[in-house]
GROMACS .gro file of C-alpha atoms in nm:
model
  278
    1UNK     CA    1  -1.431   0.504  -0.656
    2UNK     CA    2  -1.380   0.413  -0.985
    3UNK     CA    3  -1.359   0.017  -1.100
    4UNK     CA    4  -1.574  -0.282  -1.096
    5UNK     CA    5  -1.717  -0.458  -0.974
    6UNK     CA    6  -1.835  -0.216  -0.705
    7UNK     CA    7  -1.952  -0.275  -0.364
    8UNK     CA    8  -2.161  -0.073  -0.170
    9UNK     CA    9  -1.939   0.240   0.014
   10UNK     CA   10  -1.943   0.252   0.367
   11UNK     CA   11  -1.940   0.599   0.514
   12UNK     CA   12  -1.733   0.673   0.856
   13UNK     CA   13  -1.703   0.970   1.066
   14UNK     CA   14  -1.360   1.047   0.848
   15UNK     CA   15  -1.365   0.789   0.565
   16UNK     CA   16  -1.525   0.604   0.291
   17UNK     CA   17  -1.472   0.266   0.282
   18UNK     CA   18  -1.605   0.061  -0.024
   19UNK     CA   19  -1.502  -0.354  -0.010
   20UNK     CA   20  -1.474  -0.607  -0.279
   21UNK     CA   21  -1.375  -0.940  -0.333
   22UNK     CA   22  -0.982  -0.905  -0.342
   23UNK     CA   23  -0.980  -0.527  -0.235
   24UNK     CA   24  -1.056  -0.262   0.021
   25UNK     CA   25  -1.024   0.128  -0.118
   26UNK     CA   26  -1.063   0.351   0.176
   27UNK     CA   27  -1.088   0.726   0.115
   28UNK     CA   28  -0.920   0.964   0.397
   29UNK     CA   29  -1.249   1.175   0.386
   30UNK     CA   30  -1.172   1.490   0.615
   31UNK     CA   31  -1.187   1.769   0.332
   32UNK     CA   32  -1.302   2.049   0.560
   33UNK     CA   33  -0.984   1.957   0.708
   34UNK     CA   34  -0.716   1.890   0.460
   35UNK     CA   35  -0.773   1.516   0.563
   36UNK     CA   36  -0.620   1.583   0.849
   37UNK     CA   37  -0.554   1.280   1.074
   38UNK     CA   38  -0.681   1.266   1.427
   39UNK     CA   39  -0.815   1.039   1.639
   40UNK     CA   40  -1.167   0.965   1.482
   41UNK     CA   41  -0.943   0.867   1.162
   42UNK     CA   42  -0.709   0.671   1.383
   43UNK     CA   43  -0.985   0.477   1.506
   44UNK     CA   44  -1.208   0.383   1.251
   45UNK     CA   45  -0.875   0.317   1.045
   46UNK     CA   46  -0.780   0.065   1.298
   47UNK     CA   47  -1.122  -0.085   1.228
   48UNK     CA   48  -1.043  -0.107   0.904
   49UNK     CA   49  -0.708  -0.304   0.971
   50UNK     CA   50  -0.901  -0.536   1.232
   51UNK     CA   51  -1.148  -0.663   0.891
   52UNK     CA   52  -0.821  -0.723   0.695
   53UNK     CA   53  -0.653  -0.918   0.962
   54UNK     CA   54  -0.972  -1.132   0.996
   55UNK     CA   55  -0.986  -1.120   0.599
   56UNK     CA   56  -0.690  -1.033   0.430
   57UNK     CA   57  -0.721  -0.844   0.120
   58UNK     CA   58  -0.533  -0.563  -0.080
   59UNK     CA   59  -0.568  -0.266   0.132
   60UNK     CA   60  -0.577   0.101  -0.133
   61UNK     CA   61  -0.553   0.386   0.032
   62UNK     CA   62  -0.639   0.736  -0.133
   63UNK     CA   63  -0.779   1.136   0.028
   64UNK     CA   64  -1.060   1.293  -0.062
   65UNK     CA   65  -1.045   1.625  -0.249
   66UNK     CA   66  -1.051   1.921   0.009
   67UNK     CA   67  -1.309   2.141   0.015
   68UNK     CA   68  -1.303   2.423  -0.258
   69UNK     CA   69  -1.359   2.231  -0.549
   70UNK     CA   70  -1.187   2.205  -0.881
   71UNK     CA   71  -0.971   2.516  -0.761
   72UNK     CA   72  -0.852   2.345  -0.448
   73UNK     CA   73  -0.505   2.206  -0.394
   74UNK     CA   74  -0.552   1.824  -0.373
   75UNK     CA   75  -0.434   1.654  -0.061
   76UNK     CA   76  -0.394   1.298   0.031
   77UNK     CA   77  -0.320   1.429   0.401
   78UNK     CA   78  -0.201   1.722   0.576
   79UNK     CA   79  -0.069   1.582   0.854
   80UNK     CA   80  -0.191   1.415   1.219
   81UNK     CA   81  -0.464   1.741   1.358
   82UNK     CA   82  -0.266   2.002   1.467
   83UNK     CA   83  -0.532   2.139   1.709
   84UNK     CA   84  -0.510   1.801   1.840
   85UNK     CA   85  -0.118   1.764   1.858
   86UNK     CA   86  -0.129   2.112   2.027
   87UNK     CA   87  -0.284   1.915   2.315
   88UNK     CA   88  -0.090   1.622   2.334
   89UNK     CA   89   0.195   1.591   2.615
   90UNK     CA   90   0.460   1.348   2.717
   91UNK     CA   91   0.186   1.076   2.811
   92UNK     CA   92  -0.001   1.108   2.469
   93UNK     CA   93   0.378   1.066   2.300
   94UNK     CA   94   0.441   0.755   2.494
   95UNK     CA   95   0.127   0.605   2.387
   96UNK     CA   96   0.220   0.604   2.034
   97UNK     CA   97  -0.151   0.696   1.894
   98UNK     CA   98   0.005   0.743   1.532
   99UNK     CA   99   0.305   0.480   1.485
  100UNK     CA  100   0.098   0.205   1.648
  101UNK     CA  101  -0.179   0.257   1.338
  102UNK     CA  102   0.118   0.269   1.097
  103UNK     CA  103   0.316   0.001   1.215
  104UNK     CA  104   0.003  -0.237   1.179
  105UNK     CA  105  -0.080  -0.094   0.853
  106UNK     CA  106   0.253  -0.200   0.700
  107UNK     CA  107   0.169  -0.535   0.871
  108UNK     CA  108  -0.113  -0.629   0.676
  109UNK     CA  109  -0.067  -0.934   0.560
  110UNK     CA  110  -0.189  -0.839   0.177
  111UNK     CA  111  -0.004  -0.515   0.001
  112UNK     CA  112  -0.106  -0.161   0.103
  113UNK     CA  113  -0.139   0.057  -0.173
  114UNK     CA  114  -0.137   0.448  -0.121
  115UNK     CA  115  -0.256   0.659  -0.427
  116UNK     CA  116  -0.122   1.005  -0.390
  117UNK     CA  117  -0.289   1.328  -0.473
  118UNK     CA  118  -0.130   1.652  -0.378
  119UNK     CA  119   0.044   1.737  -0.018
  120UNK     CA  120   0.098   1.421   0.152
  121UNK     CA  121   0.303   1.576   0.509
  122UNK     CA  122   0.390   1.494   0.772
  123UNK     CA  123   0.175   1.171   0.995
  124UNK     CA  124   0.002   1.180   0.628
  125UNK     CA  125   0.353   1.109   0.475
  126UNK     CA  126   0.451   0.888   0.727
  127UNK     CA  127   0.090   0.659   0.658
  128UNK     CA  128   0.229   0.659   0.257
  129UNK     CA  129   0.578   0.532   0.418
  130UNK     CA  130   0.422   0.269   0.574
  131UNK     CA  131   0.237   0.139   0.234
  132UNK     CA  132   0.435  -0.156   0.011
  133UNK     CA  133   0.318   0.080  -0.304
  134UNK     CA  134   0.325   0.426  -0.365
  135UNK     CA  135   0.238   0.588  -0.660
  136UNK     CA  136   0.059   0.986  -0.780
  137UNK     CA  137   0.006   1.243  -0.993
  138UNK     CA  138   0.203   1.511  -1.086
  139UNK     CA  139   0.095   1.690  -0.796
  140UNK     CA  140   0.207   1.512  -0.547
  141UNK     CA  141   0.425   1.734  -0.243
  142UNK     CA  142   0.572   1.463   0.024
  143UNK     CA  143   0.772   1.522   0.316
  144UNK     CA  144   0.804   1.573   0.718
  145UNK     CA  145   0.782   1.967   0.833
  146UNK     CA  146   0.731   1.845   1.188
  147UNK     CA  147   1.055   1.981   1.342
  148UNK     CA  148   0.932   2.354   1.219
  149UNK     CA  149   0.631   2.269   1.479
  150UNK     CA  150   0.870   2.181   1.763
  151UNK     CA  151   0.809   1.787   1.743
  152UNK     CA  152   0.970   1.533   1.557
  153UNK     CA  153   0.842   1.287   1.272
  154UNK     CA  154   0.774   1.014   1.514
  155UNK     CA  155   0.543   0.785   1.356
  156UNK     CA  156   0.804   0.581   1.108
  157UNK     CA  157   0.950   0.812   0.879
  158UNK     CA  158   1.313   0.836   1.164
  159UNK     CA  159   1.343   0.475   1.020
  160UNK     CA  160   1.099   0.412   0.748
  161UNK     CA  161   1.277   0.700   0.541
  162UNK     CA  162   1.663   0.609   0.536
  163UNK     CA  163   1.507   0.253   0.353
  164UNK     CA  164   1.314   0.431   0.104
  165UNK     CA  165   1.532   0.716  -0.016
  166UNK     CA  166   1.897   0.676   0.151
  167UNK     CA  167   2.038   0.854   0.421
  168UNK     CA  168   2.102   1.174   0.302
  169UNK     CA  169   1.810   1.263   0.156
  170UNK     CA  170   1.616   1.165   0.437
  171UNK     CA  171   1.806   1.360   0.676
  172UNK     CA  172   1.740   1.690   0.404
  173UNK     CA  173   1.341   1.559   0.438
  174UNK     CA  174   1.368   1.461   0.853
  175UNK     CA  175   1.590   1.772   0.966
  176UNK     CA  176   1.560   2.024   0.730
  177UNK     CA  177   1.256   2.054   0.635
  178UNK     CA  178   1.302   1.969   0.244
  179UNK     CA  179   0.951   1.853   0.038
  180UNK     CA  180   0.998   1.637  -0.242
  181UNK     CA  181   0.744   1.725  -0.546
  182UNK     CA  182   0.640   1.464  -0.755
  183UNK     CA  183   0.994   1.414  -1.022
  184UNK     CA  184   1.194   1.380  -0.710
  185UNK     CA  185   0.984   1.148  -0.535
  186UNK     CA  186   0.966   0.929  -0.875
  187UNK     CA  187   1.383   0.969  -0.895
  188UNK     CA  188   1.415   0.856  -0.588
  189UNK     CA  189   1.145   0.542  -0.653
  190UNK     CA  190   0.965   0.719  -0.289
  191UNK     CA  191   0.687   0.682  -0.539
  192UNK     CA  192   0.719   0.437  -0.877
  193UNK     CA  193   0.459   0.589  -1.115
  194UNK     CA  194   0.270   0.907  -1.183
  195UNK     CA  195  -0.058   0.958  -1.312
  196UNK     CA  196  -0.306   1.213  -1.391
  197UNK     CA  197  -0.560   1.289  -1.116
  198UNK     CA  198  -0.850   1.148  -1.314
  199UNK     CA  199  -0.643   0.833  -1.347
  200UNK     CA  200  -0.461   0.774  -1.024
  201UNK     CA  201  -0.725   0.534  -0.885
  202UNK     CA  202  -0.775   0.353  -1.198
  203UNK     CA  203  -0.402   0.309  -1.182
  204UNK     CA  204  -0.428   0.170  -0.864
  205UNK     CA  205  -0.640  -0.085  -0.919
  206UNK     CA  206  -0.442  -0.215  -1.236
  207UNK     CA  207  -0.162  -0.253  -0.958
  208UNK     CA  208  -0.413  -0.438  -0.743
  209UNK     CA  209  -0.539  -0.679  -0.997
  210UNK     CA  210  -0.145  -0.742  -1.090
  211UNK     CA  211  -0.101  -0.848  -0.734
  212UNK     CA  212  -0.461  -1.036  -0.715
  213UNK     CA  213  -0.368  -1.238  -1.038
  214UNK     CA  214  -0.101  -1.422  -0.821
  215UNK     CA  215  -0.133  -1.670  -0.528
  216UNK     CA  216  -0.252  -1.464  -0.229
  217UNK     CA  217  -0.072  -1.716   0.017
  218UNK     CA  218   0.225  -1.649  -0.174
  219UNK     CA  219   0.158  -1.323  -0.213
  220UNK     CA  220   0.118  -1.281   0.166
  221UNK     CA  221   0.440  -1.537   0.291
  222UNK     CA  222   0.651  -1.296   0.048
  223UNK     CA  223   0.545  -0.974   0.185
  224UNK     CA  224   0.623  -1.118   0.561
  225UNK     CA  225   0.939  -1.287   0.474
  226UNK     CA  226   1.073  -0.968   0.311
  227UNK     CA  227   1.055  -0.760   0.593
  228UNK     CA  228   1.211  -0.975   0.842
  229UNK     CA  229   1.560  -0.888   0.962
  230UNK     CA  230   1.905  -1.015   0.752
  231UNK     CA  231   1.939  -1.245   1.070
  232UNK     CA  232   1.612  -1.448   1.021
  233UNK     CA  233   1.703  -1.543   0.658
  234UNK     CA  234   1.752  -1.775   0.475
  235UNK     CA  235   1.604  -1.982   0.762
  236UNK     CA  236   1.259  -1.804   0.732
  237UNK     CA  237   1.223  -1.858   0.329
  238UNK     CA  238   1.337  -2.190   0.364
  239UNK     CA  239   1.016  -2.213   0.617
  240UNK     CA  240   0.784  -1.991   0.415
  241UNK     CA  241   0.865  -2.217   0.138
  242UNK     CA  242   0.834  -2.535   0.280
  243UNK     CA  243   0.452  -2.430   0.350
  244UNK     CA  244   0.426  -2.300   0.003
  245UNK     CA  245   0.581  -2.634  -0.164
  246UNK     CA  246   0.238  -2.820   0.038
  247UNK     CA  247  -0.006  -2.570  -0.064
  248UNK     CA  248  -0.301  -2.724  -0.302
  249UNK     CA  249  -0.250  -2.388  -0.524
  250UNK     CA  250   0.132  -2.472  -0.589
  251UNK     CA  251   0.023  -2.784  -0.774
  252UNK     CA  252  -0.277  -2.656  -0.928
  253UNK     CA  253  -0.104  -2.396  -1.090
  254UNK     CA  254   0.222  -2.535  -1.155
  255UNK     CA  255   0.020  -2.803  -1.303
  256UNK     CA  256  -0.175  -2.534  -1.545
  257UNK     CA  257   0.152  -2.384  -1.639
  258UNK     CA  258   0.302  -2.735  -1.717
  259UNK     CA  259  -0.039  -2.810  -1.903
  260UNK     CA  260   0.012  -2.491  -2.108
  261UNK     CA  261   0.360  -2.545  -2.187
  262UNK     CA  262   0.266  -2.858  -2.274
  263UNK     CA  263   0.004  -2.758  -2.521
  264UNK     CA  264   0.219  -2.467  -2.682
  265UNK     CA  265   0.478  -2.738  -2.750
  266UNK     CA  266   0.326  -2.969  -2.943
  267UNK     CA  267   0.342  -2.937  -3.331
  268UNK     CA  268   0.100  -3.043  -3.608
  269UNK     CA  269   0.147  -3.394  -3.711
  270UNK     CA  270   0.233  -3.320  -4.118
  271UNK     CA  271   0.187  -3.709  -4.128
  272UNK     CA  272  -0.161  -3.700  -4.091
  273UNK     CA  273  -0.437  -3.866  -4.379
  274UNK     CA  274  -0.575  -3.592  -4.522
  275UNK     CA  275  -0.809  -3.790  -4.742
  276UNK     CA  276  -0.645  -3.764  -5.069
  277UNK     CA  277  -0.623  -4.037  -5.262
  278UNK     CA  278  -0.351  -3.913  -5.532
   0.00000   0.00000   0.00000
């Protein structure tokens, strides 16, 4: 994982997990399996959201490169495990193994970040859905083929989906089975830049120090107060605000930007003795 500094990487069962001051990159690390998502992965990625909830930070997500090498088609994720999906019945549904992960994912209280290589379909679609950022490489395939399996997309693209690209094309992605590529994704803003492969995470972090450059309690009252329903505002920013406007950051850097402005302002006296005595 490119960038630095770097902290030591923490291998998983299914990912790799490398921590730094203002960050967390985890790698999807299934490439035997297409990064297929199953329950090991649901686990330890719910151990990953329980560190950021006790420490918030910008969460990047990425997938390992499948086995095969260089020839292989990159993947962010296939998909939840099939094998394991074959299994499932009404009980497992109601449980909501998938959309419960998700759901608390897009709750993190710092921005999620996914950095898309190759097939990102179905549950793995729906975990890029549930990011504040999505960007990829040229690569990049994205949609939900879940309905050709007999199942729905259940796990946040029914809603998810109609927010990020409209109505209609979600209902060509949700019930007929179109995959955007990478153009049509960008069009659409689904994803809002591409890179090349060797690039992507480098691009990723440049978002991520964007993002760490500004106040992190801001940061984090914006992200909740922007997903809260039409009803709650403008009450809620008028709360978040209030907060903000007693922060010790607000005046420290309002105070810096005044100081700045204050310096850039002032001219060279012309008036000043120079010395010469003609």
């Amino acid at each position: 994982m490119p960038g630095t500094p770097n902290g030591p990487v923490e291998t998983y069962q299914t990912l790799l997990v490398q921590e730094r001051a203002d960050r967390m990159l985890v790698q999807l690390n299934r490439p035997e399996a297409r990064n297929a998502i199953n329950q090991q992965m649901v686990d330890e990625l719910h151990a990953v959201c329980t560190r950021l909830e006790e420490s918030p930070k910008i969460l990047i997500l990425s997938g390992a490169d499948p086995a095969g090498g260089a020839t292989a088609t990159p993947v962010f994720a296939s998909g939840a495990d099939i094998a394991q999906l074959h299994e499932r019945r009404r009980d497992d549904a109601l449980q909501g193994i998938n959309i419960k992960l998700f759901i608390r994912i897009s709750a993190l209280k710092m921005p999620v970040i996914a950095a898309l290589d190759g097939y990102a379909l179905g549950g793995g679609a729906e975990l890029a859905y549930a990011a504040d950022f999505r960007i990829g490489t040229p690569s990049v395939k994205i949609g939900n083929p879940e309905t050709g399996l007999g199942i729905m997309a259940a796990a946040g693209a029914s809603w998810r989906l109609r927010e990020l690209v409209g109505e209609p094309v979600a209902k060509q992605i949700l019930l007929a089975g179109r995959v955007l590529d990478a153009q049509e994704a960008l069009a659409l803003h689904l994803i809002t830049e591409l890179h090349e492969k060797d690039a992507l995470l480098d691009a990723a972090n440049a978002l991520a120090d964007r993002i760490a450059k500004q106040d992190s309690l801001a940061v984090q009252f914006t992200k909740a107060v922007f997903h809260l329903p039409r009803a709650m505002h403008p009450q809620a920013d008028m709360d978040a605000q209030a907060v903000l406007f007693e922060s010790p950051a607000k005046f420290e850097r309002m105070q810096a930007f005044l100081e700045k402005k204050d310096k850039r302002g002032k001219k060279p006296d012309t008036n000043q003795d120079t010395g010469d005595t003609k």
